[in-house]
Short mmCIF file of C-alpha atoms and ligand atoms in Angstrom, two decimals:
data_model
loop_
_atom_site.label_atom_id
_atom_site.label_comp_id
_atom_site.label_asym_id
_atom_site.label_seq_id
_atom_site.Cartn_x
_atom_site.Cartn_y
_atom_site.Cartn_z
CA MET A 1 81.86 -117.01 57.61
CA ASN A 2 79.96 -114.04 55.88
CA GLU A 3 80.45 -110.76 57.45
CA ASN A 4 76.98 -109.49 56.04
CA LEU A 5 74.95 -112.27 57.53
CA THR A 6 72.89 -110.77 60.88
CA LYS A 7 73.59 -112.47 64.26
CA GLU A 8 70.31 -114.55 63.90
CA ASP A 9 71.67 -115.43 60.38
CA LYS A 10 74.61 -117.18 61.72
CA TYR A 11 72.33 -119.62 63.96
CA LEU A 12 70.35 -120.66 61.18
CA SER A 13 70.19 -123.96 63.15
CA VAL A 14 71.18 -124.06 66.62
CA ASP A 15 71.54 -127.38 68.98
CA THR A 16 68.43 -126.88 71.07
CA ILE A 17 65.31 -125.15 71.60
CA LEU A 18 63.05 -125.20 74.56
CA PHE A 19 59.34 -124.27 73.45
CA ASN A 20 56.14 -123.82 74.88
CA ALA A 21 57.70 -122.24 78.38
CA ASN A 22 57.19 -119.54 80.73
CA VAL A 23 60.48 -117.72 81.12
CA TYR A 24 62.08 -115.94 83.94
CA THR A 25 64.15 -113.35 82.31
CA SER A 26 64.46 -109.55 82.73
CA GLN A 27 62.67 -109.81 86.14
CA LYS A 28 59.68 -111.18 84.39
CA ILE A 29 57.72 -114.32 83.33
CA VAL A 30 57.35 -114.33 79.44
CA GLU A 31 55.70 -116.84 77.28
CA ALA A 32 58.63 -117.70 74.87
CA GLY A 33 61.10 -120.21 73.71
CA ILE A 34 65.00 -120.60 74.33
CA ALA A 35 67.36 -121.06 71.45
CA ILE A 36 70.51 -122.78 73.00
CA ASP A 37 73.71 -123.22 70.92
CA ASN A 38 77.05 -124.59 72.13
CA GLY A 39 76.16 -124.26 75.41
CA ARG A 40 74.91 -120.99 75.40
CA ILE A 41 71.89 -119.08 75.07
CA ILE A 42 71.50 -117.82 71.73
CA LYS A 43 67.85 -116.15 71.90
CA ILE A 44 64.94 -115.89 74.13
CA ALA A 45 61.73 -115.28 71.91
CA LYS A 46 58.35 -116.14 70.77
CA GLU A 47 58.55 -119.15 69.08
CA THR A 48 58.16 -117.80 65.52
CA ASN A 49 60.92 -115.62 66.07
CA LEU A 50 63.56 -118.67 67.12
CA PRO A 51 65.76 -120.08 64.06
CA GLN A 52 65.62 -123.61 63.29
CA ALA A 53 67.28 -127.01 65.60
CA SER A 54 68.51 -129.95 65.68
CA ALA A 55 66.46 -130.75 68.81
CA ARG A 56 63.38 -129.03 70.35
CA LEU A 57 62.14 -130.14 73.63
CA ASN A 58 58.57 -129.58 74.84
CA MET A 59 58.64 -127.31 78.35
CA ASN A 60 54.48 -128.32 78.57
CA GLY A 61 54.22 -124.85 79.86
CA CYS A 62 56.39 -124.91 82.71
CA LEU A 63 58.44 -122.35 84.65
CA VAL A 64 61.98 -121.93 83.46
CA LEU A 65 64.38 -120.25 85.90
CA PRO A 66 68.03 -119.57 85.92
CA GLY A 67 69.76 -123.06 87.34
CA LEU A 68 70.74 -122.53 91.10
CA ILE A 69 73.99 -121.31 92.35
CA ASP A 70 74.25 -122.96 95.58
CA SER A 71 76.95 -121.08 97.13
CA HIS A 72 77.61 -123.53 100.28
CA VAL A 73 78.04 -127.25 99.65
CA HIS A 74 80.33 -129.66 100.96
CA LEU A 75 81.09 -132.08 98.19
CA ARG A 76 83.76 -134.28 100.25
CA ASP A 77 85.37 -137.04 98.25
CA GLN A 78 88.88 -137.49 98.82
CA GLN A 79 89.34 -139.55 102.34
CA LEU A 80 85.84 -138.28 103.01
CA ALA A 81 84.01 -140.07 99.57
CA TYR A 82 82.30 -142.30 102.25
CA ARG A 83 80.20 -139.62 103.02
CA GLU A 84 79.90 -138.00 99.69
CA ASP A 85 81.80 -137.82 96.31
CA PHE A 86 81.94 -135.71 93.40
CA ILE A 87 79.60 -137.97 91.40
CA THR A 88 76.86 -138.56 94.00
CA GLY A 89 76.85 -134.92 95.25
CA THR A 90 76.68 -133.04 91.87
CA ALA A 91 73.72 -135.67 91.12
CA ALA A 92 72.23 -134.65 93.86
CA ALA A 93 72.69 -130.90 92.91
CA ALA A 94 71.34 -131.78 89.36
CA ALA A 95 68.26 -133.74 90.92
CA GLY A 96 67.50 -130.40 92.79
CA GLY A 97 67.80 -128.00 90.12
CA ILE A 98 71.18 -126.65 91.15
CA THR A 99 73.44 -125.90 88.27
CA THR A 100 76.53 -124.35 90.19
CA VAL A 101 77.78 -125.36 93.39
CA ILE A 102 80.71 -123.77 95.62
CA ASP A 103 82.46 -126.79 97.34
CA MET A 104 83.63 -125.93 100.88
CA PRO A 105 87.35 -126.51 101.84
CA ASN A 106 87.08 -128.26 105.13
CA ASN A 107 88.12 -131.56 103.21
CA LYS A 108 90.47 -134.32 104.09
CA PRO A 109 93.27 -133.23 102.96
CA LEU A 110 91.87 -129.76 103.62
CA THR A 111 92.03 -127.27 100.73
CA MET A 112 94.31 -124.74 101.91
CA ASP A 113 97.27 -124.03 99.38
CA SER A 114 97.53 -124.06 95.47
CA GLN A 115 98.33 -127.66 95.37
CA SER A 116 95.50 -129.08 97.30
CA LEU A 117 93.20 -127.13 95.30
CA ARG A 118 94.74 -128.15 92.02
CA GLU A 119 94.77 -131.80 93.02
CA ARG A 120 90.77 -131.29 94.14
CA MET A 121 90.06 -129.84 90.89
CA GLN A 122 91.70 -132.23 88.72
CA LEU A 123 90.03 -135.11 90.49
CA ALA A 124 86.50 -133.31 90.02
CA GLU A 125 87.20 -132.34 86.37
CA LYS A 126 85.54 -135.88 84.71
CA ARG A 127 83.49 -136.80 87.73
CA ILE A 128 81.04 -133.67 88.02
CA LEU A 129 77.50 -133.15 86.88
CA VAL A 130 77.26 -129.76 87.62
CA ASN A 131 79.53 -126.89 87.51
CA VAL A 132 81.79 -126.66 90.62
CA ALA A 133 83.77 -123.51 92.11
CA PHE A 134 85.79 -123.99 94.86
CA ASN A 135 86.54 -122.08 98.43
CA SER A 136 89.94 -122.68 100.21
CA VAL A 137 90.75 -121.82 104.11
CA PRO A 138 92.91 -118.62 104.50
CA PRO A 139 96.61 -120.55 104.35
CA HIS A 140 99.34 -120.57 106.93
CA ARG A 141 101.29 -118.15 105.02
CA THR A 142 99.72 -115.02 103.78
CA GLU A 143 102.02 -114.99 100.39
CA GLU A 144 99.79 -117.96 99.36
CA ILE A 145 96.46 -116.00 99.22
CA SER A 146 97.38 -114.85 95.66
CA GLN A 147 98.37 -117.97 94.76
CA ILE A 148 95.44 -119.64 95.50
CA VAL A 149 93.22 -117.13 93.93
CA SER A 150 95.50 -117.46 90.73
CA GLU A 151 94.72 -121.21 90.75
CA GLY A 152 91.15 -120.43 90.44
CA ALA A 153 89.30 -120.39 94.10
CA VAL A 154 86.52 -118.07 93.96
CA GLY A 155 86.52 -117.40 97.82
CA PHE A 156 87.94 -118.36 101.06
CA LYS A 157 86.05 -119.85 103.76
CA LEU A 158 86.82 -118.85 107.39
CA TYR A 159 85.92 -120.88 110.58
CA LEU A 160 85.84 -118.91 113.71
CA LEU A 161 84.03 -121.68 115.81
CA GLN A 162 87.29 -123.78 116.03
CA GLN A 163 90.74 -123.89 114.24
CA ILE A 164 90.44 -125.12 110.74
CA GLY A 165 93.21 -123.83 108.12
CA GLY A 166 96.30 -121.80 108.35
CA VAL A 167 95.28 -118.90 109.81
CA ASN A 168 95.54 -118.69 113.73
CA ILE A 169 92.19 -117.61 114.60
CA ASP A 170 93.24 -116.86 118.19
CA ASN A 171 95.74 -114.26 116.67
CA GLU A 172 93.85 -110.99 115.71
CA ASN A 173 96.70 -109.44 113.81
CA ALA A 174 97.33 -113.03 111.81
CA LEU A 175 93.33 -112.41 110.73
CA LYS A 176 94.08 -108.79 110.01
CA ARG A 177 96.60 -109.57 107.73
CA ALA A 178 94.67 -112.48 106.08
CA PHE A 179 91.76 -110.26 105.30
CA GLU A 180 94.34 -107.41 103.88
CA ALA A 181 95.50 -110.25 101.40
CA ILE A 182 92.16 -111.38 100.45
CA ALA A 183 90.89 -107.88 100.10
CA GLU A 184 93.49 -107.39 97.26
CA THR A 185 92.39 -110.28 95.37
CA LYS A 186 88.94 -109.14 95.54
CA VAL A 187 87.36 -112.51 96.37
CA PRO A 188 84.85 -112.61 99.17
CA ILE A 189 85.45 -114.56 102.72
CA ALA A 190 82.76 -116.63 103.75
CA VAL A 191 82.69 -117.03 107.57
CA HIS A 192 81.39 -119.39 109.92
CA ALA A 193 80.05 -117.11 112.52
CA GLU A 194 80.45 -118.33 115.86
CA ASP A 195 82.94 -117.43 118.47
CA LYS A 196 85.33 -119.97 119.69
CA THR A 197 85.91 -118.44 123.01
CA LEU A 198 82.58 -118.15 123.92
CA LEU A 199 81.64 -121.86 122.80
CA GLU A 200 84.37 -123.25 124.68
CA GLU A 201 83.54 -121.27 128.01
CA ALA A 202 79.71 -122.73 127.42
CA LYS A 203 80.53 -126.19 126.50
CA LYS A 204 82.77 -126.36 129.86
CA GLU A 205 80.39 -125.75 131.90
CA ILE A 206 77.80 -128.02 130.55
CA GLN A 207 80.07 -130.79 130.21
CA LYS A 208 81.34 -130.39 133.64
CA ALA A 209 77.79 -131.07 134.60
CA GLY A 210 77.89 -134.37 132.72
CA ARG A 211 75.27 -133.47 130.11
CA ASN A 212 74.84 -135.68 127.08
CA ASP A 213 71.28 -134.61 125.92
CA VAL A 214 70.40 -132.51 122.89
CA GLU A 215 69.59 -129.42 124.68
CA ALA A 216 72.89 -129.40 126.28
CA PHE A 217 74.28 -129.27 122.61
CA LEU A 218 71.83 -126.35 121.81
CA GLU A 219 72.84 -124.42 124.94
CA ALA A 220 76.77 -124.95 123.93
CA HIS A 221 75.92 -122.69 120.75
CA PRO A 222 74.24 -119.97 122.37
CA PRO A 223 73.30 -116.85 119.41
CA ASP A 224 75.44 -114.60 121.93
CA ALA A 225 78.68 -116.60 120.05
CA GLU A 226 76.98 -115.68 116.68
CA VAL A 227 76.79 -111.94 117.47
CA LYS A 228 80.45 -111.74 118.86
CA ALA A 229 81.59 -113.31 115.56
CA ILE A 230 79.43 -111.39 113.04
CA LYS A 231 81.04 -108.19 114.96
CA ARG A 232 84.54 -109.31 114.78
CA VAL A 233 84.10 -109.81 111.14
CA THR A 234 82.43 -106.74 110.45
CA LYS A 235 85.35 -104.91 112.10
CA LEU A 236 87.95 -106.92 110.15
CA ALA A 237 85.90 -106.34 106.82
CA GLN A 238 85.50 -102.86 107.27
CA ASN A 239 89.18 -102.05 108.32
CA SER A 240 90.62 -104.25 105.33
CA GLY A 241 88.14 -103.46 102.35
CA ALA A 242 87.36 -107.12 101.95
CA SER A 243 83.93 -108.31 101.22
CA ALA A 244 82.80 -110.87 104.06
CA HIS A 245 79.72 -113.14 103.47
CA ILE A 246 78.15 -114.25 106.90
CA CYS A 247 77.16 -118.10 106.27
CA HIS A 248 74.10 -119.46 107.85
CA VAL A 249 72.53 -116.67 109.91
CA SER A 250 70.50 -118.66 112.48
CA SER A 251 69.38 -116.09 114.93
CA ALA A 252 66.94 -112.86 115.34
CA ALA A 253 70.25 -111.56 117.37
CA GLY A 254 72.41 -112.46 114.86
CA LEU A 255 70.39 -110.84 111.95
CA LYS A 256 69.98 -107.39 114.16
CA THR A 257 74.16 -107.19 114.70
CA ILE A 258 73.95 -107.70 110.75
CA GLN A 259 71.16 -105.11 110.08
CA LYS A 260 73.33 -102.54 112.30
CA ALA A 261 76.54 -103.06 110.41
CA LYS A 262 75.24 -103.18 106.56
CA GLY A 263 76.13 -100.07 105.23
CA PRO A 264 78.54 -98.11 102.76
CA ASN A 265 81.56 -98.30 104.77
CA VAL A 266 81.48 -102.30 104.76
CA ASN A 267 81.17 -104.84 102.03
CA LEU A 268 78.78 -107.22 104.33
CA THR A 269 76.33 -110.20 102.88
CA CYS A 270 74.83 -112.81 104.25
CA GLU A 271 73.07 -116.17 103.89
CA VAL A 272 70.30 -118.30 105.39
CA THR A 273 69.81 -122.06 104.71
CA PRO A 274 66.33 -123.60 104.65
CA HIS A 275 66.76 -125.63 107.94
CA HIS A 276 67.10 -122.46 109.87
CA LEU A 277 63.96 -120.87 107.61
CA PHE A 278 61.87 -124.00 108.29
CA LEU A 279 63.16 -125.80 111.61
CA THR A 280 63.19 -125.07 115.10
CA ALA A 281 64.86 -126.67 117.81
CA GLN A 282 61.60 -128.27 118.48
CA CYS A 283 62.71 -130.76 115.73
CA VAL A 284 65.93 -131.87 116.92
CA LYS A 285 64.00 -132.78 120.32
CA LYS A 286 61.71 -134.92 118.27
CA GLN A 287 64.04 -136.47 115.45
CA GLY A 288 67.20 -136.46 117.43
CA ASN A 289 70.59 -136.14 116.27
CA ILE A 290 69.78 -136.40 112.62
CA ALA A 291 68.60 -132.62 113.11
CA LEU A 292 72.08 -131.78 114.73
CA MET A 293 73.76 -128.76 112.76
CA LEU A 294 76.16 -125.83 113.55
CA PRO A 295 74.72 -123.49 113.93
CA PRO A 296 71.94 -125.03 115.81
CA LEU A 297 68.17 -124.56 115.02
CA ARG A 298 67.06 -122.10 117.01
CA THR A 299 63.30 -120.75 118.38
CA LYS A 300 60.28 -119.92 116.27
CA SER A 301 60.76 -116.37 117.02
CA ASP A 302 64.12 -116.79 115.25
CA THR A 303 62.66 -118.36 112.35
CA GLU A 304 60.11 -115.52 112.19
CA ALA A 305 62.76 -113.21 112.16
CA LEU A 306 64.68 -114.93 109.27
CA TRP A 307 61.39 -114.80 106.99
CA LYS A 308 60.97 -111.28 107.82
CA ALA A 309 64.63 -110.26 106.88
CA LEU A 310 64.23 -112.56 103.87
CA ARG A 311 61.13 -110.18 102.60
CA GLN A 312 62.85 -107.27 103.67
CA GLY A 313 65.96 -107.87 101.52
CA LEU A 314 68.17 -108.19 104.49
CA ILE A 315 69.42 -111.61 103.76
CA ASP A 316 71.43 -111.89 100.34
CA THR A 317 71.36 -115.44 99.55
CA VAL A 318 69.56 -118.80 100.21
CA ALA A 319 72.18 -121.71 100.25
CA SER A 320 71.73 -125.48 101.51
CA ASP A 321 74.99 -125.95 103.35
CA HIS A 322 74.75 -129.42 102.09
CA ALA A 323 77.11 -131.23 104.66
CA PRO A 324 76.19 -135.23 104.22
CA HIS A 325 77.78 -137.58 106.87
CA SER A 326 77.54 -141.32 107.34
CA MET A 327 74.58 -142.42 109.39
CA GLU A 328 76.89 -143.92 112.25
CA GLU A 329 78.34 -140.22 112.66
CA LYS A 330 74.93 -138.99 112.76
CA THR A 331 73.97 -141.64 115.48
CA ALA A 332 76.97 -141.53 117.62
CA GLN A 333 76.56 -142.44 121.44
CA SER A 334 77.86 -139.01 122.90
CA ILE A 335 76.25 -135.83 121.70
CA TRP A 336 79.61 -134.37 121.39
CA ASP A 337 80.78 -136.60 118.89
CA VAL A 338 77.59 -136.30 116.47
CA LYS A 339 78.59 -134.90 113.50
CA PRO A 340 76.59 -131.72 112.65
CA GLY A 341 74.94 -131.22 109.35
CA ILE A 342 72.38 -132.49 106.62
CA ALA A 343 71.93 -133.18 103.11
CA GLY A 344 70.28 -130.09 101.73
CA LEU A 345 70.69 -130.14 97.88
CA GLU A 346 67.73 -131.83 97.05
CA THR A 347 65.15 -130.05 99.24
CA LEU A 348 66.34 -126.73 99.05
CA LEU A 349 64.41 -125.68 95.60
CA PRO A 350 61.38 -127.44 96.72
CA LEU A 351 60.93 -126.14 100.00
CA MET A 352 61.52 -122.79 98.66
CA LEU A 353 58.93 -123.26 95.76
CA THR A 354 56.45 -124.42 98.35
CA GLU A 355 56.57 -120.89 100.10
CA VAL A 356 56.14 -119.26 96.48
CA ASN A 357 53.06 -121.25 96.20
CA LYS A 358 52.03 -120.16 99.66
CA ASN A 359 52.72 -116.16 98.46
CA ARG A 360 55.36 -116.15 101.19
CA LEU A 361 57.77 -115.31 98.53
CA THR A 362 57.70 -114.19 94.71
CA ILE A 363 59.56 -116.09 91.74
CA ALA A 364 61.74 -112.71 91.45
CA GLU A 365 62.97 -112.86 95.11
CA LEU A 366 63.80 -116.38 95.08
CA VAL A 367 65.81 -116.04 91.83
CA ARG A 368 67.68 -112.95 93.36
CA LEU A 369 68.56 -115.15 96.54
CA THR A 370 69.35 -118.32 94.81
CA SER A 371 70.98 -117.16 91.47
CA GLU A 372 71.63 -113.55 90.67
CA ASN A 373 73.02 -112.67 94.24
CA PRO A 374 75.42 -115.75 94.53
CA ALA A 375 76.83 -115.13 91.14
CA GLU A 376 77.33 -111.38 92.07
CA ILE A 377 78.83 -112.22 95.21
CA PHE A 378 81.22 -114.91 94.26
CA HIS A 379 82.02 -113.14 90.85
CA ILE A 380 80.58 -116.00 88.42
CA LYS A 381 80.39 -114.86 85.01
CA ASP A 382 77.66 -115.44 82.70
CA ARG A 383 75.49 -117.52 85.11
CA GLY A 384 72.78 -116.78 87.46
CA SER A 385 70.08 -115.09 84.89
CA LEU A 386 68.55 -116.15 81.62
CA LYS A 387 69.78 -113.49 79.11
CA GLU A 388 70.99 -113.71 75.50
CA GLY A 389 74.56 -114.55 75.63
CA CYS A 390 74.44 -116.29 79.11
CA VAL A 391 75.50 -119.99 79.60
CA ALA A 392 72.48 -122.11 79.42
CA ASP A 393 72.00 -123.22 83.17
CA ILE A 394 68.63 -123.53 83.53
CA VAL A 395 65.98 -125.60 85.86
CA VAL A 396 62.52 -126.39 84.84
CA VAL A 397 60.04 -126.09 87.41
CA ASP A 398 56.67 -127.65 87.98
CA ILE A 399 55.37 -124.91 90.11
CA ASP A 400 51.91 -127.06 91.03
CA ARG A 401 53.51 -130.67 91.35
CA LYS A 402 52.54 -131.88 95.12
CA TYR A 403 54.64 -134.56 96.24
CA LYS A 404 56.18 -136.23 99.44
CA ILE A 405 59.91 -135.59 100.12
CA ASP A 406 61.36 -138.99 100.01
CA ALA A 407 65.21 -139.00 101.46
CA SER A 408 65.63 -142.68 100.60
CA LEU A 409 65.38 -141.65 97.23
CA PHE A 410 68.04 -139.10 97.21
CA GLU A 411 70.81 -138.76 94.99
CA SER A 412 73.32 -138.02 97.85
CA LYS A 413 74.83 -140.69 100.05
CA ALA A 414 73.27 -139.50 102.93
CA LYS A 415 69.64 -140.67 102.67
CA PHE A 416 68.06 -139.07 105.59
CA SER A 417 66.86 -135.60 106.18
CA PRO A 418 64.67 -133.75 108.90
CA PHE A 419 62.40 -133.03 106.00
CA ASP A 420 61.84 -136.84 105.19
CA GLY A 421 57.95 -137.04 104.43
CA TRP A 422 57.22 -133.38 104.18
CA LYS A 423 54.46 -132.49 101.71
CA VAL A 424 56.04 -129.83 99.32
CA LYS A 425 54.33 -128.13 96.39
CA GLY A 426 56.72 -127.16 93.21
CA LYS A 427 59.31 -129.53 92.04
CA PRO A 428 62.26 -129.17 89.30
CA VAL A 429 61.62 -131.64 86.54
CA LYS A 430 64.57 -130.80 84.23
CA THR A 431 67.95 -129.50 84.82
CA PHE A 432 70.25 -127.85 81.71
CA VAL A 433 73.96 -127.83 82.65
CA ASN A 434 75.97 -125.77 80.02
CA GLY A 435 73.06 -126.60 77.78
CA GLN A 436 72.86 -130.23 78.20
CA LEU A 437 69.79 -132.04 79.90
CA VAL A 438 71.32 -133.68 83.24
CA MET A 439 68.17 -134.40 84.92
CA ASP A 440 64.81 -135.23 83.55
CA GLU A 441 61.92 -136.19 85.87
CA GLY A 442 64.11 -136.84 88.73
CA ARG A 443 66.38 -139.27 86.17
CA ILE A 444 69.98 -138.51 85.76
CA THR A 445 70.29 -138.05 82.04
CA SER A 446 73.98 -137.22 81.40
CA LYS A 447 77.63 -138.74 82.34
CA PRO A 448 80.09 -137.25 84.67
CA GLY A 449 81.73 -134.50 83.26
CA THR A 450 79.09 -132.60 81.91
CA GLY A 451 79.73 -130.08 84.72
CA ARG A 452 82.70 -127.40 84.34
CA ILE A 453 85.03 -126.12 86.75
CA ILE A 454 84.71 -122.41 87.66
CA ARG A 455 87.54 -120.27 88.05
ZN1 ZN B 1 78.92 -125.71 105.85
#
């Protein structure tokens, strides 16, 4: 290549130009076009300053945002493929404007050592439409932690509500050792913060009374259990220097605990889900087991506290906790057998855009919570913002589009949602992953394999 050529000259013709767009870049929205070549953003500029392109796509004045990074997704597959698989799960992400997901490890088999992680990555490789990064549970042996990270895990997921994975959560020293080893690798520990002992105590009392109702389930997961687990994690993070990320904070009491704990001496971040922001326990009482999740839906004052914290910057990420189940699993006879969780990939962005339209949230806040911060927390390079040199992971949004959520049209195998029938305003209309158009007006336009494994 001629070394006298300027950077622009090298791209006399690029793969794709997105034109007639309102692009969110460098913290503001600008009327511009985007030049994409070889999967990366080459230039964001006025159209007259962009190079020639093989393909030119009209964005019709739509808002163009960085594709979302959803850091809490259960893609299932393997022995849980009846609930979701890599193809349907990542198609759901593409439909929802999400270009990267972080997969949770409570699979069958568990993702808990370098071998199980490698097998999962190999299976995923040719089947994913969006990018996928993986979490592992902490393994039996502390020595394996660095191997798992070398294999490519971007984080660990620790469940404190029940024993899932290798580390004995009843043994404080074992947990301490795991936190110390993870701290050395620099990857974060995402935590399901509900205290096992408190949950067991609460459940024993309730079951003794022979109760099998929705209220009983809610009472078996008191906010106290969230508070206790957050305190425990804070201490472990503080003493080890590890970064802890509290998943799906659900209660005002839990938030208050995080607010007190955050500071220069501890690396603590937290996540909230749309269902905890938008729904209360009333919804479970009305819709039944479909709306059962963990932590459970709380009161109106809890949702108000979550919104306030979101606006104040106390909450770092919004993630779906996409947790699909079969209808049989959601409608089990005994409330104690019902599987908690809902599909969330296809509702996260439209629900949040609706709030942008109500001026409850700015675009800048939305992008920070769903793209910039998750990229930073999980060390995902060159993604999460629209800048020259970054990978072209992009969602195109029609901010004025009104429609009704229809769960029967979900790409996910779980075709039900407590948000079914909700009227929303703001729709992801195109999703680009690594520069490729994977979703156009709700249609999947690309083949599995467009997404990459992020290590
Ligand atoms: Zn989860």
